CSV table of C-alpha atoms in Angstrom, one decimal:
chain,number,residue,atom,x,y,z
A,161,UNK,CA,-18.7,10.3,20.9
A,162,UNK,CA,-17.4,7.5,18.0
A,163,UNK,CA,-13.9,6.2,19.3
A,164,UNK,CA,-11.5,7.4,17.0
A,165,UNK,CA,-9.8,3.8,16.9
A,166,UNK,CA,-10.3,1.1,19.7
A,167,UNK,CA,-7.2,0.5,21.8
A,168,UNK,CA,-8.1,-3.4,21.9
A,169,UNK,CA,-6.5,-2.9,18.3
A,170,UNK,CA,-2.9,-1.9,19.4
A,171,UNK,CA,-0.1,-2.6,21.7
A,172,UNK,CA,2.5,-0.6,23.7
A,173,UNK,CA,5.3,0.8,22.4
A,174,UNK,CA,8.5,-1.0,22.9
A,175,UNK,CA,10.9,2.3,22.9
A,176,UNK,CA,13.9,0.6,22.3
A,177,UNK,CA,17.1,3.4,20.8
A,178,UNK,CA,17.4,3.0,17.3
A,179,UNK,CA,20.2,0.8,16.1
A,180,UNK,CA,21.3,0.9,12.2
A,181,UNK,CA,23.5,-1.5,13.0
A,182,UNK,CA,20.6,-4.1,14.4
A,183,UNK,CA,18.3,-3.3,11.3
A,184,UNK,CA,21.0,-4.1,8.7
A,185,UNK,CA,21.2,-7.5,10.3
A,186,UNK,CA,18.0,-7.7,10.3
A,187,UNK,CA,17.1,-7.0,6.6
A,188,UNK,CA,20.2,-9.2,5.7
A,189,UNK,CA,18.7,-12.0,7.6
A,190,UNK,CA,15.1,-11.4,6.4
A,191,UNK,CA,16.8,-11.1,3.0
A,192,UNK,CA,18.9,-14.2,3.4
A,193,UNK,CA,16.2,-16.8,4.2
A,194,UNK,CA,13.5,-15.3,1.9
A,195,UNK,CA,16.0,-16.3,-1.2
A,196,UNK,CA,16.7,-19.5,0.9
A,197,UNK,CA,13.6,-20.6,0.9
A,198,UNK,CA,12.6,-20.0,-2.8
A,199,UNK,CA,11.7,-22.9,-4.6
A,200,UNK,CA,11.1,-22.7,-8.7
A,201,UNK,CA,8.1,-24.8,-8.4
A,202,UNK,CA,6.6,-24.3,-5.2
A,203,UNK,CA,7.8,-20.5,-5.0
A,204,UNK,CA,7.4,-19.5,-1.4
A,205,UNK,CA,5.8,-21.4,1.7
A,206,UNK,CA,2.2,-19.5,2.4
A,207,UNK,CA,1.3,-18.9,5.9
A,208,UNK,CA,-1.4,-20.1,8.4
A,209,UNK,CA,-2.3,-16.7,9.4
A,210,UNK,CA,-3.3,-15.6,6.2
A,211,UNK,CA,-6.7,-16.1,5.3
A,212,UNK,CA,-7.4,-18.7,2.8
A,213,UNK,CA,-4.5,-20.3,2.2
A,214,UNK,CA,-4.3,-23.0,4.4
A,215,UNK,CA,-4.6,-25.7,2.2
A,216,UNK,CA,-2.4,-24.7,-0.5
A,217,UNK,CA,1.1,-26.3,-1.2
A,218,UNK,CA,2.2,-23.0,-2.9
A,219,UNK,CA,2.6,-18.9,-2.2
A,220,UNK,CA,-0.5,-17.6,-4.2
A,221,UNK,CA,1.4,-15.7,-7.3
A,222,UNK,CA,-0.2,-11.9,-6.8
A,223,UNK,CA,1.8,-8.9,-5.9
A,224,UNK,CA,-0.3,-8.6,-2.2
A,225,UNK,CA,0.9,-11.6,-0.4
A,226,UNK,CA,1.9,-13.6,-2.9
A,227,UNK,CA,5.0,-14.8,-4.8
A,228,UNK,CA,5.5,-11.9,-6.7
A,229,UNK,CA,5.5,-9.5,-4.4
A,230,UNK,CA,8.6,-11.2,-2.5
A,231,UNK,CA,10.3,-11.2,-6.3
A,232,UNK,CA,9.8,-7.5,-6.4
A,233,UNK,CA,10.6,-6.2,-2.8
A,234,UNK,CA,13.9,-8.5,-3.4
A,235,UNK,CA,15.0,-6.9,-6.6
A,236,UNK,CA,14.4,-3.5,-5.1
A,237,UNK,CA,16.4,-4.9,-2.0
A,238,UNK,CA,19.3,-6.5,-4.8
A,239,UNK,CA,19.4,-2.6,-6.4
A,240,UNK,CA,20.4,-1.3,-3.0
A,241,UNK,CA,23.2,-3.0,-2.4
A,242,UNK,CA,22.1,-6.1,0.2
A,243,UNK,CA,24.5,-9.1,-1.0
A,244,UNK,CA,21.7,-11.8,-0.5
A,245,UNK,CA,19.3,-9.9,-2.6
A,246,UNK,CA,22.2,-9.5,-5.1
A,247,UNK,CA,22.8,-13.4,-5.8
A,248,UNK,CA,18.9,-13.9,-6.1
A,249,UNK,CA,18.4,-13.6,-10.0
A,250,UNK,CA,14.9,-11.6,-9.9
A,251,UNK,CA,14.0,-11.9,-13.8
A,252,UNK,CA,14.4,-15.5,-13.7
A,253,UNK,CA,12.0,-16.2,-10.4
A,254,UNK,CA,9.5,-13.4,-11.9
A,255,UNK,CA,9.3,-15.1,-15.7
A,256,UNK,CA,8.9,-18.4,-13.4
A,257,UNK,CA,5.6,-17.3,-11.6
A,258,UNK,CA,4.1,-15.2,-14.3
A,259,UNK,CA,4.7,-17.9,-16.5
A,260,UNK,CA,2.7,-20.2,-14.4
A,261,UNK,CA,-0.9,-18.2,-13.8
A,262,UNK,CA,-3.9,-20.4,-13.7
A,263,UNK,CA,-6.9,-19.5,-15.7
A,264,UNK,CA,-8.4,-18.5,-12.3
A,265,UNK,CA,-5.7,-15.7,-11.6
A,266,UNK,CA,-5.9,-14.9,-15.2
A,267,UNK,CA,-9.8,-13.8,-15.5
A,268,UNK,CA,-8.4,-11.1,-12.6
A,269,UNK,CA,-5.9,-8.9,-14.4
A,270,UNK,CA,-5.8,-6.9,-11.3
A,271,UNK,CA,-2.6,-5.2,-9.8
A,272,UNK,CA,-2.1,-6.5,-6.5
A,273,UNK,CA,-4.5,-9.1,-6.0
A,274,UNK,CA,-4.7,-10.5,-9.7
A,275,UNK,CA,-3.0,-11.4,-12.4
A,276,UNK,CA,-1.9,-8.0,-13.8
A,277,UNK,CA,0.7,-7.9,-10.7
A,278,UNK,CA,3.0,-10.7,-11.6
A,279,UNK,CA,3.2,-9.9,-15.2
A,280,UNK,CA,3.9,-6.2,-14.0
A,281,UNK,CA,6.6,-7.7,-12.3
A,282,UNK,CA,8.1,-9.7,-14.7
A,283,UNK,CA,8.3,-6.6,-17.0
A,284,UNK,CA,10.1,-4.0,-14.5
A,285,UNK,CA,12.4,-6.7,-13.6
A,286,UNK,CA,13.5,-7.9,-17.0
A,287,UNK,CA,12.8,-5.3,-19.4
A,288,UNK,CA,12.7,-7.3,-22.4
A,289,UNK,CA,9.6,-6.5,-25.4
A,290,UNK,CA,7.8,-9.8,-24.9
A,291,UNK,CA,7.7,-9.0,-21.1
A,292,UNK,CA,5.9,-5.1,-21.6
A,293,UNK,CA,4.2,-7.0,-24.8
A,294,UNK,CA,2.2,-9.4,-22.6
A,295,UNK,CA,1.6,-6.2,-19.6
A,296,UNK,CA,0.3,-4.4,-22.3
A,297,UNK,CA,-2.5,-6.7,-23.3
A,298,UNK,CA,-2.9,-7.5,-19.0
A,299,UNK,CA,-3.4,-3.5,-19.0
A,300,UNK,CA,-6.1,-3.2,-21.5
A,301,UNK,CA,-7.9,-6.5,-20.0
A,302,UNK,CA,-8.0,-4.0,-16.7
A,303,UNK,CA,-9.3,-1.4,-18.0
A,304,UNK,CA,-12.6,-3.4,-18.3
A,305,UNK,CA,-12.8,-3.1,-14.2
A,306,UNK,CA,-15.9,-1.9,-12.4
A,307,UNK,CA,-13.9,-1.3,-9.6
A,308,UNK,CA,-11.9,1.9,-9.0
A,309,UNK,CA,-9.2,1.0,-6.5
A,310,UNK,CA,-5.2,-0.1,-6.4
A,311,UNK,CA,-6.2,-3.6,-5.2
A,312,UNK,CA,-8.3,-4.9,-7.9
A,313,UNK,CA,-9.8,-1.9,-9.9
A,314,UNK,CA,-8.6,0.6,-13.0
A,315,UNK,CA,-6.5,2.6,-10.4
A,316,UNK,CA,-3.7,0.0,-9.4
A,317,UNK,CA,-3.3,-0.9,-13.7
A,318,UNK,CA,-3.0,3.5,-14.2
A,319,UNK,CA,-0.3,3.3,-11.1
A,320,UNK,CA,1.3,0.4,-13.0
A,321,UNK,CA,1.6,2.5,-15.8
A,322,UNK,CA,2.8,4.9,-14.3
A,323,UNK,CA,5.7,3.1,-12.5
A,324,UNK,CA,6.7,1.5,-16.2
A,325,UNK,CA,7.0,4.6,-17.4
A,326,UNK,CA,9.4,6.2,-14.7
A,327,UNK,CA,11.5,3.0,-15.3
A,328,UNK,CA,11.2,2.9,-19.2
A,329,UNK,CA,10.0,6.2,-20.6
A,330,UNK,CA,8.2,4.3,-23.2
A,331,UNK,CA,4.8,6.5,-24.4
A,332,UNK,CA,2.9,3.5,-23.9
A,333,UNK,CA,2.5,3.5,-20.7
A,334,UNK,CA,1.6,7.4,-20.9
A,335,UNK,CA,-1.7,6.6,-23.4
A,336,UNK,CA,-2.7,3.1,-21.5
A,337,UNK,CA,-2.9,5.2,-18.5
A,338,UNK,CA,-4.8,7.9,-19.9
A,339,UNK,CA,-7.2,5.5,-20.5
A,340,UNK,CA,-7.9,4.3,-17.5
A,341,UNK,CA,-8.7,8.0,-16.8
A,342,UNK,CA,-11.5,8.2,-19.2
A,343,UNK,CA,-12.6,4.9,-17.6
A,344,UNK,CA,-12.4,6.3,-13.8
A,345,UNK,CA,-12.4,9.7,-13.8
A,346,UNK,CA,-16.3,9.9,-14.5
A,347,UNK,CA,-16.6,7.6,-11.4
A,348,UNK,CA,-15.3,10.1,-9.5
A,349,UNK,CA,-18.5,12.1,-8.4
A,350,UNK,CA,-19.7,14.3,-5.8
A,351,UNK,CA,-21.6,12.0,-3.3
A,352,UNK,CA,-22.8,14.2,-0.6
A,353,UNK,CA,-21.6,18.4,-0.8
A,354,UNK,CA,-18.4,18.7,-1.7
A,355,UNK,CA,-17.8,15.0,-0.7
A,356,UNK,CA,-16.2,13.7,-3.7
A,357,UNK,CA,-15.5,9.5,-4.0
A,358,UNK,CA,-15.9,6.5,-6.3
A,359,UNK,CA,-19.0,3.7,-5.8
A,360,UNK,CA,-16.4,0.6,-5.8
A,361,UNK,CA,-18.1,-3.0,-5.5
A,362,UNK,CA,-15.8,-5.4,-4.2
A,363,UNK,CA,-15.4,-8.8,-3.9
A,364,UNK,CA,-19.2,-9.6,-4.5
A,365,UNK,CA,-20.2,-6.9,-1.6
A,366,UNK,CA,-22.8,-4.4,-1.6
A,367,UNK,CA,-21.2,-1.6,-3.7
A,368,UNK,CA,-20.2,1.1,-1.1
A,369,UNK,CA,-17.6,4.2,-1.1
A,370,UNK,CA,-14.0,3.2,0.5
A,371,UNK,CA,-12.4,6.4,2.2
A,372,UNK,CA,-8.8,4.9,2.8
A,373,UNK,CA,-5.7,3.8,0.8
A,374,UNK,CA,-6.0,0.3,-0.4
A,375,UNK,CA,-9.9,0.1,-1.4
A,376,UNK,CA,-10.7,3.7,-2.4
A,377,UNK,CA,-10.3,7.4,-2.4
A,378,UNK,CA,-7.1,8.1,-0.6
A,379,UNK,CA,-5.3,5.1,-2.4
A,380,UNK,CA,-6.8,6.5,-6.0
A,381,UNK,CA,-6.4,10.2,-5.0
A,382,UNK,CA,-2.3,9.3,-4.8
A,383,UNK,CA,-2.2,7.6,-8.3
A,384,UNK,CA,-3.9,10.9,-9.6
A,385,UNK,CA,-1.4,13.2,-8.1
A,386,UNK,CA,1.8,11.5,-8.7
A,387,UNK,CA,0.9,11.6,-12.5
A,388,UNK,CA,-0.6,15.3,-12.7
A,389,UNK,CA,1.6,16.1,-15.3
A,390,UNK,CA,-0.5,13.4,-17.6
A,391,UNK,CA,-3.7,15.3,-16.2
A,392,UNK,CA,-5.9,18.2,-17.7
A,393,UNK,CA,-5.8,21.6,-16.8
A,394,UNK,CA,-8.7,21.3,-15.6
A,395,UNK,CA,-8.5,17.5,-13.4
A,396,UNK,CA,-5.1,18.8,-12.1
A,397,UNK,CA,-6.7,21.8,-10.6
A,398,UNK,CA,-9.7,19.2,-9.0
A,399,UNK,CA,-7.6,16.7,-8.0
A,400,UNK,CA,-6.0,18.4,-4.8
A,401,UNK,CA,-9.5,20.5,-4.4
A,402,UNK,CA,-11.5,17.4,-3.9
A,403,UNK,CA,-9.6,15.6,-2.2
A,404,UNK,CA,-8.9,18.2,0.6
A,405,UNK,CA,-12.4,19.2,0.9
A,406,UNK,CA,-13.0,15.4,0.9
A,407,UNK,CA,-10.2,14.6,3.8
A,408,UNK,CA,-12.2,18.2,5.8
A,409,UNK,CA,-15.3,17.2,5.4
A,410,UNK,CA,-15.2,13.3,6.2
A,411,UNK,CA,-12.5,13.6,9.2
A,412,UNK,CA,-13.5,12.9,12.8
A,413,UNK,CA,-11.7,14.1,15.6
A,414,UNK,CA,-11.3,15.2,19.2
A,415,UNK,CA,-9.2,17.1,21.2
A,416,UNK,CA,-6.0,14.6,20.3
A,417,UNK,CA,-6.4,12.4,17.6
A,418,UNK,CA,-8.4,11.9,14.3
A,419,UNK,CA,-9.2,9.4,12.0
A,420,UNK,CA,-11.7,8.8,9.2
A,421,UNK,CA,-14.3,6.1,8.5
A,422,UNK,CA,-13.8,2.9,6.6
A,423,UNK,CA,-17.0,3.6,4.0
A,424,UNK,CA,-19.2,6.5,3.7
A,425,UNK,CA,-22.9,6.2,3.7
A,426,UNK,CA,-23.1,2.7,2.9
A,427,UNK,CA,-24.4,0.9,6.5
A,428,UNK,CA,-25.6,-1.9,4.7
A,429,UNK,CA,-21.7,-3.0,4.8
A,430,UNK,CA,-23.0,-4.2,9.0
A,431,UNK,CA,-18.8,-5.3,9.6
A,432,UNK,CA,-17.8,-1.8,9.3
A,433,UNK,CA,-20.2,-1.0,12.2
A,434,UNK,CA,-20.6,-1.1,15.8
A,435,UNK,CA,-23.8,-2.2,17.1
A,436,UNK,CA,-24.7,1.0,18.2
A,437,UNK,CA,-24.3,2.2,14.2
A,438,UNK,CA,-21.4,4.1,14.9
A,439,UNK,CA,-18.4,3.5,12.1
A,440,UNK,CA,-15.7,1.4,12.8
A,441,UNK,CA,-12.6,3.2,12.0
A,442,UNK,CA,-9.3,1.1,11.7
A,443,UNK,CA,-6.3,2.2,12.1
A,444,UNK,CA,-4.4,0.8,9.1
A,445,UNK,CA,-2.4,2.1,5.8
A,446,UNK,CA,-5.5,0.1,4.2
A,447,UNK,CA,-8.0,1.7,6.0
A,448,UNK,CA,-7.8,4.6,8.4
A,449,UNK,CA,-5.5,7.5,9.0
A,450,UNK,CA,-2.2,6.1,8.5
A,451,UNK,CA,-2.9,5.5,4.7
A,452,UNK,CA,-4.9,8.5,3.9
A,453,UNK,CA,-2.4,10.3,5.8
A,454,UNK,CA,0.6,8.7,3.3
A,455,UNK,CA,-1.7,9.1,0.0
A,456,UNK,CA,-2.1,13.0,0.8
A,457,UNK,CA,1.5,14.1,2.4
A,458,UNK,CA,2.4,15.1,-1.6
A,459,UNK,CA,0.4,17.7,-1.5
A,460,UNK,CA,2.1,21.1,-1.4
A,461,UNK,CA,2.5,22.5,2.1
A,462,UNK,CA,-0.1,25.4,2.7
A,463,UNK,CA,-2.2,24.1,-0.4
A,464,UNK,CA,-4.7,23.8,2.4
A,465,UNK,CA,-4.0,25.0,5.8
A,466,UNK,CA,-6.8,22.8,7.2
A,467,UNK,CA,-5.4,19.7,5.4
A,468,UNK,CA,-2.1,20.6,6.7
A,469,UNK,CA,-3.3,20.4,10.0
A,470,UNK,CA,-5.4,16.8,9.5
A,471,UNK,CA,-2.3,15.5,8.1
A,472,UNK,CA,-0.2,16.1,11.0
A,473,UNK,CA,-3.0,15.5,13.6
A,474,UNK,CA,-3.1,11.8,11.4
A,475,UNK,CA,0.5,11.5,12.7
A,476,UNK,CA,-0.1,12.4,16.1
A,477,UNK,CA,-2.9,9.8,16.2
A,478,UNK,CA,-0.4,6.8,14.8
A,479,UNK,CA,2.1,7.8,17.4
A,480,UNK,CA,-0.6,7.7,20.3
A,481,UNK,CA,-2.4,4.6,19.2
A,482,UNK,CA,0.9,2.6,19.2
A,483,UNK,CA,2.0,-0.3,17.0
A,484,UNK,CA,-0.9,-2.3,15.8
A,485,UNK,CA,-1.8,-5.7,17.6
A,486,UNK,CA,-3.0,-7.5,14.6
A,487,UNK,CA,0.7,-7.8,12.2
A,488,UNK,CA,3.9,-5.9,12.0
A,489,UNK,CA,3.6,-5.7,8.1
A,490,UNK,CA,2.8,-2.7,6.0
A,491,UNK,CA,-0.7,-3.4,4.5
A,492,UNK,CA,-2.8,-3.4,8.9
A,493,UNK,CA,0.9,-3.6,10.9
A,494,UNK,CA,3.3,-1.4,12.3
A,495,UNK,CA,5.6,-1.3,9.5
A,496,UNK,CA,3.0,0.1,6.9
A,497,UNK,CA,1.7,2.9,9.8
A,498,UNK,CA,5.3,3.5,10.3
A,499,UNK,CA,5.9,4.9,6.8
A,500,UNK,CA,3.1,7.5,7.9
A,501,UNK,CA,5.9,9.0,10.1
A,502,UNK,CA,8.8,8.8,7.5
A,503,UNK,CA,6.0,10.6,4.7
A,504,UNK,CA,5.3,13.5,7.5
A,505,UNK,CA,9.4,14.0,7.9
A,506,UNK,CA,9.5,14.3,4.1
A,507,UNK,CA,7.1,16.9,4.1
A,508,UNK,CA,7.9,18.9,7.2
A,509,UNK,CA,11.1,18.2,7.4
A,510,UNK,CA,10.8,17.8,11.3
A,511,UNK,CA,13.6,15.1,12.4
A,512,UNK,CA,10.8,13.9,15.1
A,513,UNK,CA,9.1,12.2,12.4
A,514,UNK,CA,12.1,10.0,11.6
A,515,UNK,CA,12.5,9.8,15.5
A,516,UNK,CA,9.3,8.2,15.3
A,517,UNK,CA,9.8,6.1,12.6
A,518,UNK,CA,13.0,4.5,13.8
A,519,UNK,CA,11.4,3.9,16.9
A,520,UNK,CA,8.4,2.4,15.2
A,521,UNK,CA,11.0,0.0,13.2
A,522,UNK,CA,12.1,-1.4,16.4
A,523,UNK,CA,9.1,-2.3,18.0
A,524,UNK,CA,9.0,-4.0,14.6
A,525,UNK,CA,11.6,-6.0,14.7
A,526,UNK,CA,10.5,-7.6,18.2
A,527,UNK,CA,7.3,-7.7,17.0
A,528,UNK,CA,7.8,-10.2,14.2
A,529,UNK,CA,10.2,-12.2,16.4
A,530,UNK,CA,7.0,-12.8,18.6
A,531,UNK,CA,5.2,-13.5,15.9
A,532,UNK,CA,7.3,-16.0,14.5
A,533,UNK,CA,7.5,-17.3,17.9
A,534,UNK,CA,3.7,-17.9,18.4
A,535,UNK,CA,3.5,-19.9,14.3
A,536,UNK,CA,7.2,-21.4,14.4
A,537,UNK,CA,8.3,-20.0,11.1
A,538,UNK,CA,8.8,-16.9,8.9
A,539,UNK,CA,5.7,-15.3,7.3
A,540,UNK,CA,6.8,-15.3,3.0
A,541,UNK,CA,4.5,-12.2,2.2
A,542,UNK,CA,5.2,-8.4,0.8
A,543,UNK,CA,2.4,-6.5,1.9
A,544,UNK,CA,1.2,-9.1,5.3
A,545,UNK,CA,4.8,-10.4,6.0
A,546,UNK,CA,8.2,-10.1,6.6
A,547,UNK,CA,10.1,-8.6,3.8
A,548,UNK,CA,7.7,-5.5,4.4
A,549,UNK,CA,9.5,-4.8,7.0
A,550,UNK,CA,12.5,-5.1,5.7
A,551,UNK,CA,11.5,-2.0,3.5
A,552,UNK,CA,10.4,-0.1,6.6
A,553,UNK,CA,13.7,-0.5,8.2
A,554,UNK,CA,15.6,0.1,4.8
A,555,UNK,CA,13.3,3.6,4.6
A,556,UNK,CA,14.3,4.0,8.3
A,557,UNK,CA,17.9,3.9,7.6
A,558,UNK,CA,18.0,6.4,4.3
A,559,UNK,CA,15.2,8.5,5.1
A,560,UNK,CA,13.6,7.3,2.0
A,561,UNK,CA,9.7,7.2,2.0
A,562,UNK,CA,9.0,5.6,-0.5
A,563,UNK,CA,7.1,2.5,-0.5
A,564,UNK,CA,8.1,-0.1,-3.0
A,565,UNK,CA,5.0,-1.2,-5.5
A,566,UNK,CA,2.9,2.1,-4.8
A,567,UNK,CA,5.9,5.2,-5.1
A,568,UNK,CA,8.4,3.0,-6.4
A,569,UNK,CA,9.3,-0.4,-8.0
């Protein structure tokens, strides 16, 4: 039988009581030496423990893990009240970095790994014409993607939109995204019966189908959904029928947990494999059922019983599995499989899902002590660092689930 996610990949749960008192100070802290740390040239410190950035004297600029994305988690953080987020003047530090792209950054006009991200930024934050001028012209370069995904694809530039347009209300954003349907939507094709996903190349990789949140379906699925109001008759009726029959017919599972693949079909991709050919299947808001799991919990209740059930099974498997080994962040950490939880108590209602959360958001907090511990300093970073979980324990205390740059900005 394929193992539904490989216990080598996670760590026991540290059940400590919640304490709103202890993640306040926390998020204060965080807060606090996150605008402490911000320098107008150099922006933010990167880390050793992310991948490729060893050698660089500066925070990359991107929304992912790079300078932008502290900017925005800090002026969603300033909106909600925390004092050290308040003094931090947002527009200034987001003009600053999106001011500064290389030409490199620039050829990518992607949302969260790309340049598109930090000019995104710069126009939420500020507001002013030449701001959503310049976003405008990043969101048509976009549109030119092959890939269909929020990372570096059509998708993230149509959730973009659609976050301006919740903020602003300006039609633009309503008719840029609409394009990017006509570009993706015809992407969107039946692979295998009543499988339904996009081809996405990626990163110079044999094209292949992505199932979860930050690559593929899942994450796309969500942009689709939130704006159904912008969609057809017709797409708003296929959007929630494809994608359950989709989540059905891709799921493995046993007797207690389930989980679903990283790629479909596509074994030429040999990392996402064991050596015996069976999947790997992570279990990660990028990849696995913690972000498929978030993407899909705004589906009405009873839409689909047997979606109902996956989703909740998805939750059961999180809170099984325990924290993940590899980060306490939101993009492969506890953090972002910790919002799964907070997403099930919005959509049941069932206070054990906060229960879990909470507790999730503890382990959380010891977790990145111990990792700061093991590399001797703070880890500067939205979606792989700290102020990530900062959000989470924010959500934690309101109840809120939504996750800043995807639901929110």
């Amino acid at each position: 039988m394929t193992q539904l996610f490989d216990p080598v990949e996670h760590q026991p749960l540290d059940k400590r009581p919640w304490s709103e008192s202890e993640a306040r100070a926390v998020i204060a802290m965080l807060v606090d030496e996150t605008v402490a740390a911000w320098h107008p040239q150099h922006w933010w410190p990167p880390h050793p423990d992310e991948d490729g950035v060893e050698d660089l004297a500066i925070s990359e600029p991107h929304l992912y893990m790079g300078a932008s994305g502290l900017v925005l988690a800090l002026d969603f953080l300033r909106r909600n009240g925390y004092e050290g987020a308040v003094r931090f003047d947002t527009a200034r530090a987001a003009e600053t970095i999106a001011g500064d792209l290389s030409s490199d950054i620039l050829e990518v006009p992607w949302y969260f790994a790309g340049s598109l991200g930090p000019i995104f930024v710069t126009a939420i934050i500020s507001g002013t014409d030449d701001a959503k001028d310049r976003l405008e012209s990043a969101l048509l370069a976009n549109l030119d993607s092959e890939a269909d995904e929020l990372f570096a694809g059509v998708p993230g530039g149509m959730l973009a939109c659609r976050l301006m347009w919740e903020r602003d209300g300006d039609v633009r954003w309503r008719e840029l995204f609409l394009q990017g349907l006509e570009r993706m939507w015809p992407r969107w094709i039946e692979r295998d019966e009543a499988i339904f996903l996009w081809k996405n190349p990626l990163y110079g990789r044999p094209v292949t189908s992505y199932i979860g949140a930050g690559h593929g379906f899942a994450g796309n699925v969500a942009v689709l959904f939130a704006a159904r109001d912008w969609l057809t008759a017709a797409q708003a009726m296929a959007v929630p029928e494809w994608a359950a029959s989709t989540v059905r017919r891709l799921a493995r599972s046993d007797d207690t947990n389930v989980n679903w693949p990283i790629t479909h079909c596509e074994p030429s991709v040999a990392k996402y494999y064991h050596e015996d050919g069976s999947p790997r299947m992570p279990l990660q808001w990028c990849h696995g059922a913690p972000g498929i799991a978030s993407s899909l919990c705004g589906f009405p209740v009873g839409f689909d019983l047997e979606l109902d059930a996956l989703l909740l099974a998805a939750g059961e498997t999180v809170w099984h599995a325990g924290p993940l080994q590899k980060s306490a962040g939101l993009c492969h950490g506890t953090a972002g499989n910790g919002f799964t939880f907070l997403k099930l108590h919005r959509r049941t209602n069932d206070t054990r899902w906060l229960e879990r959360a909470r507790t999730f958001a503890m382990h959380a907090i010891d977790q990145m002590r111990r990792e700061r511990t093991a590399f001797g300093r703070p880890h500067f970073s939205l979606w792989t660092g700290d102020i990530g979980i900062a959000l989470f324990l924010h959500a934690c205390i309101t109840g809120d689930d939504r996750i800043c740059c995807l639901d929110t900005a």
